[in-house]
Amino acid sequence: MTWFVYRSPYHGVLGKHVRRLPDASVLDWFRRGWAEAAPDPQAWLQGELGADVYGLDTIFDEVDCRSLPKPSSMADLRKQLKRHLYVEGKVTVDEHSVRALTDDDEVPLAYYFLDDVLVTDRPGRLTYPVHGEWPLPATTGDPGDPVTTIAYSHIGDVDWDTQATVVRLPGVRLPDLGRWLRTTATWPAELTLLRGCVGPDDDLAAALDRMNRWGAWDDQELDLDGMTGDHESAHRVVLDVMAQVEGREIIPGPLGGRRPALGRIEVADHLAQAVFHIDDEFGYHQFFAFDDVWAAGHPDLAKSLRRWFANSWDPLK
């Protein structure tokens, strides 16, 4: 079997679309496309993959126009794709995958064809990419050294390839995260916002709900005026912003209007996860916080999730 993953803010709350394909290998899928995609590659791809994948139809257009020979090996496929597949970035082909980076002049996009051999062999890289369901499982394992990892895409920018952050907090576990954040002052913008959203009760779910309904923006950046000082003052700013958007179905966002009702928040003892609606076209941004207890129960998922948000379009890079 083969996996297809489309990393795209247009598709789903996790910013990706995942589809299982029946073909034994990536090469088999492309060879089948050589035979079946004409005369309407876009319609064939939509049926096969369940998504309109930017630029992928161009290779099958060229198959029909140029009578390209069916590739007999991944080396043959590599030559054909590098010559005839339209991408704005790059395409990488090895024995078990095709990985392409492109963009549609609005946002970066990437797609991956991965065979089961590769996914099984590289779980610390590929478990999260091929996981297409919300929410992540919240089961846990045995505690290790206390540490909390926070991974998130920046909610004021739709460019996931450069606008994502992973922060590690040694000595902290998730149940203590709210209280711990209240005692700190200097963080990247999203964590500065989360810190201000934490109330005196240290309720992380309530803090994420306030973050989901944030309505103060400076163009496409978070407006955090007054939130970098002491926590009490920062939380007052948050409550004031919440009061200004109370009861509104659509609130100000970085690209126009946000719909907080479309956001999702799940908080368990050792895993917090949220998706924030940013725009009807450009979708959602994601937030995960997990500690060593959750990671012990899902080591491959934890490792691959960190890598997904670590500023590279290619999880195998």
Short mmCIF file of C-alpha atoms in Angstrom, two decimals:
data_model
loop_
_atom_site.label_atom_id
_atom_site.label_comp_id
_atom_site.label_asym_id
_atom_site.label_seq_id
_atom_site.Cartn_x
_atom_site.Cartn_y
_atom_site.Cartn_z
CA MET A 1 0.00 0.00 0.00
CA THR A 2 1.01 3.62 -0.57
CA TRP A 3 0.30 6.83 1.34
CA PHE A 4 -0.49 10.22 -0.18
CA VAL A 5 -0.11 13.30 2.05
CA TYR A 6 -0.92 16.83 0.88
CA ARG A 7 0.40 19.54 3.18
CA SER A 8 -1.97 22.41 2.49
CA PRO A 9 -3.82 24.97 4.65
CA TYR A 10 -6.82 24.55 2.35
CA HIS A 11 -7.42 20.98 3.52
CA GLY A 12 -8.69 20.10 6.96
CA VAL A 13 -8.18 21.24 10.51
CA LEU A 14 -4.67 19.73 10.61
CA GLY A 15 -3.60 21.57 7.46
CA LYS A 16 -3.11 18.35 5.53
CA HIS A 17 -5.01 15.75 3.54
CA VAL A 18 -4.13 12.04 3.88
CA ARG A 19 -5.26 9.25 1.56
CA ARG A 20 -4.40 5.53 1.41
CA LEU A 21 -3.81 4.20 -2.10
CA PRO A 22 -4.15 0.54 -3.09
CA ASP A 23 -0.92 0.37 -5.08
CA ALA A 24 1.97 -1.69 -3.72
CA SER A 25 4.50 1.05 -4.45
CA VAL A 26 4.79 4.69 -5.45
CA LEU A 27 6.04 3.61 -8.86
CA ASP A 28 2.94 1.40 -9.33
CA TRP A 29 0.65 4.35 -8.65
CA PHE A 30 2.37 6.57 -11.20
CA ARG A 31 2.44 3.77 -13.76
CA ARG A 32 -1.31 3.36 -13.26
CA GLY A 33 -1.73 7.08 -13.79
CA TRP A 34 0.23 6.82 -17.03
CA ALA A 35 -2.43 4.36 -18.24
CA GLU A 36 -5.60 5.84 -16.70
CA ALA A 37 -5.29 9.62 -16.27
CA ALA A 38 -5.90 10.65 -19.90
CA PRO A 39 -8.00 12.31 -21.18
CA ASP A 40 -8.82 14.28 -17.98
CA PRO A 41 -5.92 14.20 -15.51
CA GLN A 42 -7.53 16.64 -13.08
CA ALA A 43 -10.69 14.57 -12.77
CA TRP A 44 -8.68 11.35 -12.38
CA LEU A 45 -6.51 12.85 -9.67
CA GLN A 46 -9.53 14.21 -7.81
CA GLY A 47 -11.05 10.75 -7.80
CA GLU A 48 -7.82 9.06 -6.79
CA LEU A 49 -6.57 11.47 -4.16
CA GLY A 50 -9.72 13.27 -3.01
CA ALA A 51 -8.09 16.68 -3.45
CA ASP A 52 -7.13 19.15 -6.16
CA VAL A 53 -3.33 18.95 -5.87
CA TYR A 54 -1.69 22.04 -7.29
CA GLY A 55 0.38 21.26 -10.39
CA LEU A 56 0.31 17.46 -10.15
CA ASP A 57 -1.86 17.12 -13.25
CA THR A 58 0.94 18.57 -15.41
CA ILE A 59 2.90 15.32 -15.53
CA PHE A 60 -0.11 13.41 -16.82
CA ASP A 61 -0.92 16.17 -19.32
CA GLU A 62 2.59 15.70 -20.68
CA VAL A 63 2.17 11.93 -20.79
CA ASP A 64 -0.74 12.43 -23.19
CA CYS A 65 0.74 15.31 -25.21
CA ARG A 66 4.24 13.86 -25.60
CA SER A 67 3.47 10.13 -25.46
CA LEU A 68 5.95 9.78 -22.61
CA PRO A 69 7.05 6.18 -22.02
CA LYS A 70 5.77 4.55 -18.86
CA PRO A 71 8.55 4.63 -16.23
CA SER A 72 10.05 1.23 -15.51
CA SER A 73 11.93 2.26 -12.36
CA MET A 74 12.08 5.05 -9.82
CA ALA A 75 15.13 6.35 -11.69
CA ASP A 76 13.00 6.64 -14.84
CA LEU A 77 10.22 8.32 -12.85
CA ARG A 78 12.71 10.79 -11.37
CA LYS A 79 13.83 11.87 -14.85
CA GLN A 80 10.24 12.28 -16.07
CA LEU A 81 9.12 14.28 -13.04
CA LYS A 82 12.12 16.58 -13.07
CA ARG A 83 11.52 17.34 -16.75
CA HIS A 84 7.75 17.50 -16.93
CA LEU A 85 6.18 18.04 -13.48
CA TYR A 86 5.38 21.68 -12.73
CA VAL A 87 6.56 22.70 -9.26
CA GLU A 88 7.59 26.11 -7.95
CA GLY A 89 10.09 24.53 -5.56
CA LYS A 90 11.69 21.12 -5.97
CA VAL A 91 10.86 17.46 -6.38
CA THR A 92 12.77 14.69 -4.64
CA VAL A 93 12.48 11.06 -5.75
CA ASP A 94 14.05 8.03 -4.08
CA GLU A 95 13.30 4.32 -4.10
CA HIS A 96 10.31 4.65 -1.78
CA SER A 97 8.91 8.17 -2.18
CA VAL A 98 8.16 11.24 -4.25
CA ARG A 99 8.24 14.54 -2.32
CA ALA A 100 7.41 17.85 -3.97
CA LEU A 101 7.46 21.46 -2.80
CA THR A 102 5.49 24.09 -4.67
CA ASP A 103 3.22 27.09 -4.07
CA ASP A 104 0.15 28.62 -5.64
CA ASP A 105 1.38 32.25 -5.31
CA GLU A 106 -0.56 32.47 -2.03
CA VAL A 107 0.95 29.85 0.29
CA PRO A 108 3.60 27.10 0.17
CA LEU A 109 2.26 23.63 -0.58
CA ALA A 110 3.89 20.22 -0.45
CA TYR A 111 2.84 16.70 -1.28
CA TYR A 112 4.31 13.29 -0.62
CA PHE A 113 3.84 9.79 -2.02
CA LEU A 114 5.25 7.32 0.52
CA ASP A 115 5.23 3.54 0.39
CA ASP A 116 4.59 1.33 3.41
CA VAL A 117 8.21 0.17 3.53
CA LEU A 118 9.37 3.75 4.11
CA VAL A 119 6.62 4.61 6.62
CA THR A 120 7.40 1.47 8.60
CA ASP A 121 11.14 2.09 8.46
CA ARG A 122 10.98 5.80 9.46
CA PRO A 123 8.22 6.07 12.09
CA GLY A 124 9.98 8.89 13.95
CA ARG A 125 9.69 10.96 10.77
CA LEU A 126 6.44 9.85 9.19
CA THR A 127 3.93 8.76 11.86
CA TYR A 128 2.43 12.24 12.23
CA PRO A 129 2.42 13.07 8.48
CA VAL A 130 0.31 9.99 7.69
CA HIS A 131 -1.99 10.59 10.68
CA GLY A 132 -5.01 12.35 9.24
CA GLU A 133 -7.54 12.33 12.08
CA TRP A 134 -8.41 14.84 14.78
CA PRO A 135 -7.85 14.60 17.71
CA LEU A 136 -4.61 12.78 18.44
CA PRO A 137 -4.93 9.91 20.92
CA ALA A 138 -4.46 11.00 24.54
CA THR A 139 -3.28 7.71 26.08
CA THR A 140 -0.02 7.85 28.02
CA GLY A 141 3.05 5.83 28.95
CA ASP A 142 5.57 5.71 31.79
CA PRO A 143 7.00 9.02 33.03
CA GLY A 144 10.55 9.98 32.13
CA ASP A 145 12.43 13.18 32.82
CA PRO A 146 9.80 15.94 33.07
CA VAL A 147 9.59 18.02 29.90
CA THR A 148 6.79 19.68 27.98
CA THR A 149 6.98 20.27 24.23
CA ILE A 150 4.89 22.97 22.58
CA ALA A 151 4.56 22.85 18.77
CA TYR A 152 2.44 25.30 16.86
CA SER A 153 2.01 27.12 13.58
CA HIS A 154 1.93 30.88 13.88
CA ILE A 155 -1.67 32.01 13.94
CA GLY A 156 -0.91 35.37 12.34
CA ASP A 157 0.62 33.96 9.15
CA VAL A 158 -0.44 31.28 6.66
CA ASP A 159 3.14 30.38 5.62
CA TRP A 160 3.66 27.04 7.42
CA ASP A 161 7.05 26.44 5.82
CA THR A 162 8.73 29.24 7.75
CA GLN A 163 6.17 30.20 10.39
CA ALA A 164 6.14 27.37 12.91
CA THR A 165 7.81 26.92 16.26
CA VAL A 166 8.77 24.10 18.61
CA VAL A 167 9.60 24.97 22.23
CA ARG A 168 10.87 22.52 24.85
CA LEU A 169 10.35 23.26 28.56
CA PRO A 170 12.55 20.97 30.73
CA GLY A 171 11.27 20.32 34.21
CA VAL A 172 7.64 21.09 33.36
CA ARG A 173 4.73 18.71 32.83
CA LEU A 174 1.46 19.68 31.22
CA PRO A 175 -0.63 19.85 34.42
CA ASP A 176 1.75 22.58 35.64
CA LEU A 177 2.01 24.48 32.35
CA GLY A 178 -0.57 27.18 33.10
CA ARG A 179 0.95 28.05 36.46
CA TRP A 180 4.47 27.91 35.00
CA LEU A 181 3.58 30.26 32.13
CA ARG A 182 2.16 32.82 34.53
CA THR A 183 5.58 33.10 36.21
CA THR A 184 7.49 33.83 32.99
CA ALA A 185 7.60 36.93 30.82
CA THR A 186 9.59 36.57 27.56
CA TRP A 187 8.19 34.30 24.85
CA PRO A 188 7.46 34.20 21.12
CA ALA A 189 4.22 35.95 20.21
CA GLU A 190 1.88 32.94 20.39
CA LEU A 191 3.15 31.89 23.80
CA THR A 192 3.00 35.47 25.03
CA LEU A 193 -0.66 35.38 24.03
CA LEU A 194 -1.21 32.01 25.72
CA ARG A 195 0.45 33.26 28.90
CA GLY A 196 -1.91 36.23 29.01
CA CYS A 197 -4.87 33.96 28.35
CA VAL A 198 -4.10 31.81 31.40
CA GLY A 199 -6.34 32.87 34.27
CA PRO A 200 -5.68 32.71 38.03
CA ASP A 201 -7.11 29.16 38.01
CA ASP A 202 -4.33 27.97 35.63
CA ASP A 203 -6.99 26.27 33.45
CA LEU A 204 -5.23 25.47 30.16
CA ALA A 205 -8.47 24.60 28.32
CA ALA A 206 -9.97 27.97 29.26
CA ALA A 207 -6.76 29.70 28.15
CA LEU A 208 -6.86 28.01 24.76
CA ASP A 209 -10.51 28.99 24.39
CA ARG A 210 -9.57 32.64 24.96
CA MET A 211 -6.75 32.22 22.45
CA ASN A 212 -9.24 30.80 19.96
CA ARG A 213 -11.39 33.93 20.33
CA TRP A 214 -8.54 36.45 20.11
CA GLY A 215 -9.68 39.46 18.11
CA ALA A 216 -6.82 41.99 18.30
CA TRP A 217 -4.53 42.17 15.27
CA ASP A 218 -1.99 44.55 13.79
CA ASP A 219 -2.47 43.78 10.10
CA GLN A 220 -1.47 40.06 9.96
CA GLU A 221 0.39 40.07 13.27
CA LEU A 222 -0.93 39.50 16.77
CA ASP A 223 -1.54 42.77 18.63
CA LEU A 224 0.06 42.08 22.01
CA ASP A 225 0.26 45.65 23.29
CA GLY A 226 0.41 45.60 27.07
CA MET A 227 0.98 41.84 27.36
CA THR A 228 4.73 41.58 27.92
CA GLY A 229 4.79 42.87 31.50
CA ASP A 230 3.47 41.26 34.66
CA HIS A 231 0.88 38.51 34.25
CA GLU A 232 -1.95 40.31 36.03
CA SER A 233 -1.76 43.22 33.59
CA ALA A 234 -1.48 40.88 30.60
CA HIS A 235 -4.55 38.94 31.68
CA ARG A 236 -6.55 42.18 32.05
CA VAL A 237 -5.70 43.01 28.42
CA VAL A 238 -6.97 39.58 27.37
CA LEU A 239 -10.24 40.01 29.28
CA ASP A 240 -10.73 43.44 27.67
CA VAL A 241 -10.23 41.98 24.17
CA MET A 242 -12.63 39.14 25.00
CA ALA A 243 -15.27 41.64 26.10
CA GLN A 244 -14.98 43.53 22.81
CA VAL A 245 -15.81 40.42 20.72
CA GLU A 246 -18.26 38.78 23.13
CA GLY A 247 -21.22 37.21 21.36
CA ARG A 248 -19.89 37.77 17.83
CA GLU A 249 -19.88 34.81 15.45
CA ILE A 250 -17.21 36.40 13.25
CA ILE A 251 -14.36 38.29 14.88
CA PRO A 252 -11.35 40.16 13.45
CA GLY A 253 -8.55 37.97 12.13
CA PRO A 254 -5.26 38.32 10.25
CA LEU A 255 -6.95 37.82 6.86
CA GLY A 256 -10.40 39.26 7.53
CA GLY A 257 -12.89 37.31 9.65
CA ARG A 258 -12.31 34.40 12.02
CA ARG A 259 -15.01 31.97 13.19
CA PRO A 260 -14.18 30.77 16.71
CA ALA A 261 -17.05 28.27 16.64
CA LEU A 262 -15.09 26.29 14.02
CA GLY A 263 -12.09 25.92 16.32
CA ARG A 264 -11.50 22.73 18.31
CA ILE A 265 -9.86 22.26 21.69
CA GLU A 266 -9.07 19.02 23.55
CA VAL A 267 -7.14 19.00 26.83
CA ALA A 268 -6.19 15.80 28.66
CA ASP A 269 -3.80 15.32 31.57
CA HIS A 270 -0.70 15.16 29.40
CA LEU A 271 -1.78 16.35 25.94
CA ALA A 272 -3.40 19.63 24.90
CA GLN A 273 -4.36 20.17 21.29
CA ALA A 274 -6.20 22.94 19.51
CA VAL A 275 -6.94 24.18 16.02
CA PHE A 276 -7.87 27.82 15.48
CA HIS A 277 -9.95 28.91 12.51
CA ILE A 278 -8.09 31.68 10.69
CA ASP A 279 -9.98 32.16 7.44
CA ASP A 280 -12.63 30.36 5.38
CA GLU A 281 -10.14 29.91 2.53
CA PHE A 282 -6.83 29.49 4.35
CA GLY A 283 -8.18 27.24 7.03
CA TYR A 284 -6.70 26.59 10.44
CA HIS A 285 -3.59 26.81 12.51
CA GLN A 286 -2.56 24.15 14.96
CA PHE A 287 -1.32 24.05 18.57
CA PHE A 288 -0.02 21.00 20.47
CA ALA A 289 1.43 20.78 23.96
CA PHE A 290 2.50 17.42 25.35
CA ASP A 291 4.80 16.17 28.05
CA ASP A 292 7.10 13.18 28.53
CA VAL A 293 4.24 11.05 29.89
CA TRP A 294 2.26 11.38 26.65
CA ALA A 295 5.37 11.05 24.50
CA ALA A 296 6.22 7.77 26.25
CA GLY A 297 2.93 6.36 25.06
CA HIS A 298 3.38 7.66 21.50
CA PRO A 299 7.14 8.02 20.91
CA ASP A 300 7.01 7.94 17.11
CA LEU A 301 4.04 10.28 16.93
CA ALA A 302 5.76 12.72 19.30
CA LYS A 303 9.06 12.70 17.39
CA SER A 304 7.41 13.10 13.99
CA LEU A 305 5.07 15.83 15.22
CA ARG A 306 8.04 17.85 16.46
CA ARG A 307 9.74 17.43 13.10
CA TRP A 308 6.59 18.45 11.17
CA PHE A 309 6.62 21.82 12.93
CA ALA A 310 10.40 22.30 12.82
CA ASN A 311 10.53 24.68 9.85
CA SER A 312 11.16 22.21 7.02
CA TRP A 313 8.71 21.25 4.32
CA ASP A 314 10.30 17.80 4.00
CA PRO A 315 9.93 15.42 6.99
CA LEU A 316 12.73 13.25 5.57
CA LYS A 317 15.21 16.10 5.17
#
